[in-house]
Amino acid sequence: MSNSTQIGTEQMNTDQDNIVIRINQMHKWYGQFHVLKDINLDVTRGEKIVICGPSGSGKSTMIRCINRLEEHQKGDIIVDGTELTNDLKNIEAVRREVGMVFQHFNLFPHLTVLENCTLAPIWVRKTPRLEAEEIAMQYLERVKIPDQANKFPGQLSGGQQQRVAIARSLCMKPRIMLFDEPTSALDPEMIKEVLDVMIELASEGITMLCVTHEMGFAKTVADRVIFMDGGEIIEENVPQEFFDNPQHERTKLFLSQILNH
Amino acid sequence: MSETTLSQPQRNIVSRLWNDKETRSIIIQIIAFAAIFALFFYMVRNAVINLEAIGKDISFDFLWQPASYDISQSLVEYTSRSSHFTAMIVGIINTLLIAVFGILLSTVLGFLLGVLRLSKNWVTNKLAYVYIEYTRNVPVLLHILLIHGLIVHALPLPKNAINVSDAAFLTNRGFFLPSPEIQPLFWFVLALFVMGIIFSIWFRSYAKRVQDETGKYYPVFWISLSAIMGFPLIMYFLLGSPIDWQIPELKGFNYKGGMVIRPEFIALWIALSCYTAAFIGEIVRSGITAVSWGQTEAASALGVSRGRTLSLVVIPQALRIIIPPLTSQYLNITKNSSLAIAIGYMDIVATIGGISLNQTGREMECMTIVLLLYLTFSLLISAFMNWYNKRIKLTER
Amino acid sequence: MEKNNLSATGSTMKPDYVIGEHPDLPPPSNTIGPIAWIRDNLLSSPANIVMTILSIFFLYKILPPSLDWMFFDAAFVGEDRNACRAVADGACWAFISERFKLFTYGFYPIENRWRVDLSFVLLVIAVIPILFDKTPFRKYGLWFAMVFPFIAGWLLVGGFGLDPVPTEKFGGFMLTLVVGITGIAFSLPLGILLALGRQSNLPIIKVFCVSFIEFIRGVPLITLLFVASTMLSYFLPPGTNFDLLLRVLIMVTLFSAGYMAEVIRGGLQAIPKGQFEASDAMGLKYWPSMRLIVLPQALKISIPGIVNTFIGLYKDTTLVIIIGLLDPLGIGRASLSDTKWTGLSNEVYLFVALFFFVSCFAMSRYSLYLENKLQTEHRR
């Protein structure tokens, strides 16, 4: 294990500035079920990647591997120079730098919006409370809900909750943001307000990996679109090419289904 | 942050071991295991030293020595010359007896209370409420003592016994009931009863088949009831009541003949049943109200009658909610029966854990037996509960 | 009359109000008022009428005689049992009033009883901030509540400047409170640890917690108390003489911790997986994540269960009489052997029952109040 760490570190030294996530020949199984098959993916700094694919294709599992909410069994994942192994220090380090937004928001219902946002800065980054609250208010302003700071999550609409969840991740000042289907639990009229926040965020140069079915978002924001099916990456390309000229049969089928309904 | 990563290979070995997820979990577990084992070892060592100091050993031989104490209620042959082991068996039987009877009565009372609590009738509803609140909020030991006191103090001496139609006599020495003596002809009635049960089982599936094929349905419940209870009962009287009842008679200061139920048993039985019934009543009520009102409305909207809505829609769903806490109440009744010792009913705790323990001075052995016995009961009941929960889950699919 | 006719005929032609401005009308008079209430709640169907009659008959049979016995025919003062009998046929409460101090303090030395009173006052002060979240200075109150058991222990047992009082002198309601509150105060943290252990993914810790919990829940409390009184001393180093009350307290605490653990486990299981994931994704470690995210939610959900466990524990304190401690029930039974007062067991039992009823009923009401509060909080 330490051997591969060594190699990973050396490689990082050569193109450390460019590549922030390197997934190399990664496999994952749920029991007998092979969910992720030979995933190879390099993400450069500031890159916006949209991952799409039919349900059950392993796209959520893949991005959950990046902050080790799921363990992979084979291959390496190196995030910002840190290889993900069983080493708890490394896991903590990666999680400090990687923000994640969930499909079902996962806000803490017993804490106010502001407390949700300050919790991690205070307890993980050891930021003083006042400073943490200041930062939190900044980000809440950026997602345009500073006036809800003292309400509880249950009092907000779905769209507002998701924006709080985004602000909560941003408060840790992450270098990488993972979005796991952030809009699929929302009503149509709320999707836009969340996407707007995400688009604005993208323009600021943060690295983003986003699992979503919002093809409009992919077209405007993504540097690269990845299509997954059956646990493997079928195709990856720049959005223009991806949508206009898909290479693979399965991609074509998927796109025709998702764009024609 | 990249700096920390680069320095990672240089971190010392302890820190690396401690920060590896798997090794850390192994280290914590080894420490925990060592601590528990050390405590255990320490206690056993103390026990060995202490026992040696007073010259005791651990031995279960005492079980075969004569117990030399009397037990007032026993379903198996027992005299004061029987062994401690027999005394223990008597204790086990008495515990099971009170548990089984308690479970039966408390279930009946509990379901009745639950239904009364749901009654639209204001007076009935509030009466049930007052009963449940009073019973639940007073310790069960107090109920037992209170009812025992009432029986012993309020009921008359045998010579002034409360006479129930010249057959049963209620006194403070116990309830004297006629005991049955079975005549040969009675077996005929019994056979009819068994045939009734077999018929009902067959009839159920037959009626279902007919209903599946033609849509016609029979009043299965009433037909089964008359097959099981009705015909045997008619036959019983036609054959001229082939059971002789031996009626207890007052001889000297007490009744002789018939059968007697001891006041301790009655007090314990009534108190435990009434106490547990209050809890069961609440379980039943919340189980039924937990089935959403929408279910009932949907069934009525489909034109299903009120009775069938209950039996086909509400009760099957409510039972799934009711059964698990109900089982734990049954477990509670079994465990609470150990309070028998307070009024001198001879159950497990009072025999092997009480008098036997005091007579032989074998605390370790006796308490171990008692604990193991109760654990066995509990595990059996939990095993049943797990089995039942699994079965429910299967039918859900 | 004429006006009536007019409006009657008028109404068939056009309504009395402008369309869109229909005034609120009262409901038909036969659907409101006490008569309608009685009809709906007592006499709505033949079965309902039968129930009402049966219930009222039952009340008529039970209520007047018991009231007579308890109040109207009861004697409240008197020298002894015969004095009571001479005055009235009912209950002889004189017995209770004469022995009231004994019922309260047990055999606690008279000159030191102020320490019991003081502990009780402190108890009230400690409990109020726990119960009501709008108490002023609640934070300090909670700190005080945490140290209260130790202060009370010092006050009651003595030492460090106070006269020591042997625990055999403890008795009556005071003993009930001591056993109950110690059990409550120490079983909650222990129960939380056991519940976390049972949910842990470290197999050895899990196995240990599961077997401990299942053992505790599988045997009756009375057997554990017997273990405490007969065989626990064998497992202690030779020569240690452990106070019986302390042994009982340990057993009662362990016992209710087992039940508490199961209640809290239910709460832990009710927390959505997303909460654990979100706190992991933030980089929170195990203990902060438990303390800040998981436990506040889990404990809140399990409050009704926790209070029920407390009530159970409080009622179970009566069992200590079986191993010879003198709680109110024990005092009462001991007093019955006094020839002056023999045969008054009903009075004693009812009096003690009243005490338990009042405290347990209050606790269960409080749990209901919390449950309602919780539900409205979830709705907001």
PDB file of N, CA and C in Angstrom, chain A residues 157-183:
ATOM      1  N   SER A 157     -38.108  26.060   1.719  1.00  0.00           N
ATOM      2  CA  SER A 157     -38.527  25.256   0.568  1.00  0.00           C
ATOM      3  C   SER A 157     -37.345  24.397   0.130  1.00  0.00           C
ATOM      4  N   GLY A 158     -37.634  23.431  -0.745  1.00  0.00           N
ATOM      5  CA  GLY A 158     -36.585  22.536  -1.196  1.00  0.00           C
ATOM      6  C   GLY A 158     -35.424  23.261  -1.843  1.00  0.00           C
ATOM      7  N   GLY A 159     -35.765  24.228  -2.714  1.00  0.00           N
ATOM      8  CA  GLY A 159     -34.722  24.971  -3.400  1.00  0.00           C
ATOM      9  C   GLY A 159     -33.852  25.742  -2.429  1.00  0.00           C
ATOM     10  N   GLN A 160     -34.507  26.367  -1.444  1.00  0.00           N
ATOM     11  CA  GLN A 160     -33.744  27.111  -0.443  1.00  0.00           C
ATOM     12  C   GLN A 160     -32.844  26.170   0.361  1.00  0.00           C
ATOM     13  N   GLN A 161     -33.401  24.987   0.716  1.00  0.00           N
ATOM     14  CA  GLN A 161     -32.598  24.039   1.487  1.00  0.00           C
ATOM     15  C   GLN A 161     -31.359  23.637   0.714  1.00  0.00           C
ATOM     16  N   GLN A 162     -31.533  23.393  -0.610  1.00  0.00           N
ATOM     17  CA  GLN A 162     -30.377  22.975  -1.383  1.00  0.00           C
ATOM     18  C   GLN A 162     -29.355  24.095  -1.476  1.00  0.00           C
ATOM     19  N   ARG A 163     -29.832  25.330  -1.542  1.00  0.00           N
ATOM     20  CA  ARG A 163     -28.876  26.441  -1.589  1.00  0.00           C
ATOM     21  C   ARG A 163     -28.131  26.561  -0.267  1.00  0.00           C
ATOM     22  N   VAL A 164     -28.856  26.309   0.857  1.00  0.00           N
ATOM     23  CA  VAL A 164     -28.160  26.293   2.154  1.00  0.00           C
ATOM     24  C   VAL A 164     -27.096  25.204   2.145  1.00  0.00           C
ATOM     25  N   ALA A 165     -27.455  24.027   1.595  1.00  0.00           N
ATOM     26  CA  ALA A 165     -26.500  22.927   1.573  1.00  0.00           C
ATOM     27  C   ALA A 165     -25.257  23.321   0.795  1.00  0.00           C
ATOM     28  N   ILE A 166     -25.448  24.064  -0.309  1.00  0.00           N
ATOM     29  CA  ILE A 166     -24.287  24.511  -1.080  1.00  0.00           C
ATOM     30  C   ILE A 166     -23.451  25.483  -0.259  1.00  0.00           C
ATOM     31  N   ALA A 167     -24.139  26.438   0.378  1.00  0.00           N
ATOM     32  CA  ALA A 167     -23.420  27.400   1.207  1.00  0.00           C
ATOM     33  C   ALA A 167     -22.671  26.690   2.328  1.00  0.00           C
ATOM     34  N   ARG A 168     -23.314  25.666   2.905  1.00  0.00           N
ATOM     35  CA  ARG A 168     -22.679  24.922   3.993  1.00  0.00           C
ATOM     36  C   ARG A 168     -21.362  24.305   3.531  1.00  0.00           C
ATOM     37  N   SER A 169     -21.362  23.725   2.310  1.00  0.00           N
ATOM     38  CA  SER A 169     -20.107  23.144   1.824  1.00  0.00           C
ATOM     39  C   SER A 169     -19.081  24.233   1.538  1.00  0.00           C
ATOM     40  N   LEU A 170     -19.553  25.370   0.988  1.00  0.00           N
ATOM     41  CA  LEU A 170     -18.610  26.420   0.607  1.00  0.00           C
ATOM     42  C   LEU A 170     -17.915  27.026   1.811  1.00  0.00           C
ATOM     43  N   CYS A 171     -18.582  27.007   2.959  1.00  0.00           N
ATOM     44  CA  CYS A 171     -18.008  27.593   4.169  1.00  0.00           C
ATOM     45  C   CYS A 171     -16.686  26.932   4.545  1.00  0.00           C
ATOM     46  N   MET A 172     -16.483  25.704   4.092  1.00  0.00           N
ATOM     47  CA  MET A 172     -15.209  25.049   4.370  1.00  0.00           C
ATOM     48  C   MET A 172     -14.145  25.465   3.361  1.00  0.00           C
ATOM     49  N   LYS A 173     -14.509  26.389   2.468  1.00  0.00           N
ATOM     50  CA  LYS A 173     -13.602  26.843   1.409  1.00  0.00           C
ATOM     51  C   LYS A 173     -12.954  25.669   0.685  1.00  0.00           C
ATOM     52  N   PRO A 174     -13.759  24.798   0.125  1.00  0.00           N
ATOM     53  CA  PRO A 174     -13.194  23.617  -0.522  1.00  0.00           C
ATOM     54  C   PRO A 174     -12.568  23.975  -1.857  1.00  0.00           C
ATOM     55  N   ARG A 175     -11.600  23.136  -2.292  1.00  0.00           N
ATOM     56  CA  ARG A 175     -11.039  23.362  -3.615  1.00  0.00           C
ATOM     57  C   ARG A 175     -11.826  22.586  -4.662  1.00  0.00           C
ATOM     58  N   ILE A 176     -12.532  21.568  -4.183  1.00  0.00           N
ATOM     59  CA  ILE A 176     -13.278  20.715  -5.108  1.00  0.00           C
ATOM     60  C   ILE A 176     -14.705  20.611  -4.585  1.00  0.00           C
ATOM     61  N   MET A 177     -15.661  20.695  -5.473  1.00  0.00           N
ATOM     62  CA  MET A 177     -17.047  20.501  -5.056  1.00  0.00           C
ATOM     63  C   MET A 177     -17.628  19.305  -5.793  1.00  0.00           C
ATOM     64  N   LEU A 178     -18.292  18.435  -5.037  1.00  0.00           N
ATOM     65  CA  LEU A 178     -18.980  17.306  -5.644  1.00  0.00           C
ATOM     66  C   LEU A 178     -20.480  17.545  -5.526  1.00  0.00           C
ATOM     67  N   PHE A 179     -21.188  17.373  -6.639  1.00  0.00           N
ATOM     68  CA  PHE A 179     -22.649  17.522  -6.589  1.00  0.00           C
ATOM     69  C   PHE A 179     -23.263  16.189  -6.978  1.00  0.00           C
ATOM     70  N   ASP A 180     -24.055  15.625  -6.061  1.00  0.00           N
ATOM     71  CA  ASP A 180     -24.668  14.327  -6.341  1.00  0.00           C
ATOM     72  C   ASP A 180     -26.149  14.540  -6.649  1.00  0.00           C
ATOM     73  N   GLU A 181     -26.478  14.677  -7.900  1.00  0.00           N
ATOM     74  CA  GLU A 181     -27.847  14.944  -8.342  1.00  0.00           C
ATOM     75  C   GLU A 181     -28.515  16.041  -7.520  1.00  0.00           C
ATOM     76  N   PRO A 182     -27.970  17.226  -7.509  1.00  0.00           N
ATOM     77  CA  PRO A 182     -28.459  18.261  -6.590  1.00  0.00           C
ATOM     78  C   PRO A 182     -29.866  18.740  -6.897  1.00  0.00           C
ATOM     79  N   THR A 183     -30.354  18.518  -8.102  1.00  0.00           N
ATOM     80  CA  THR A 183     -31.673  19.080  -8.431  1.00  0.00           C
ATOM     81  C   THR A 183     -32.750  18.027  -8.577  1.00  0.00           C
TER      82      THR A 183
END
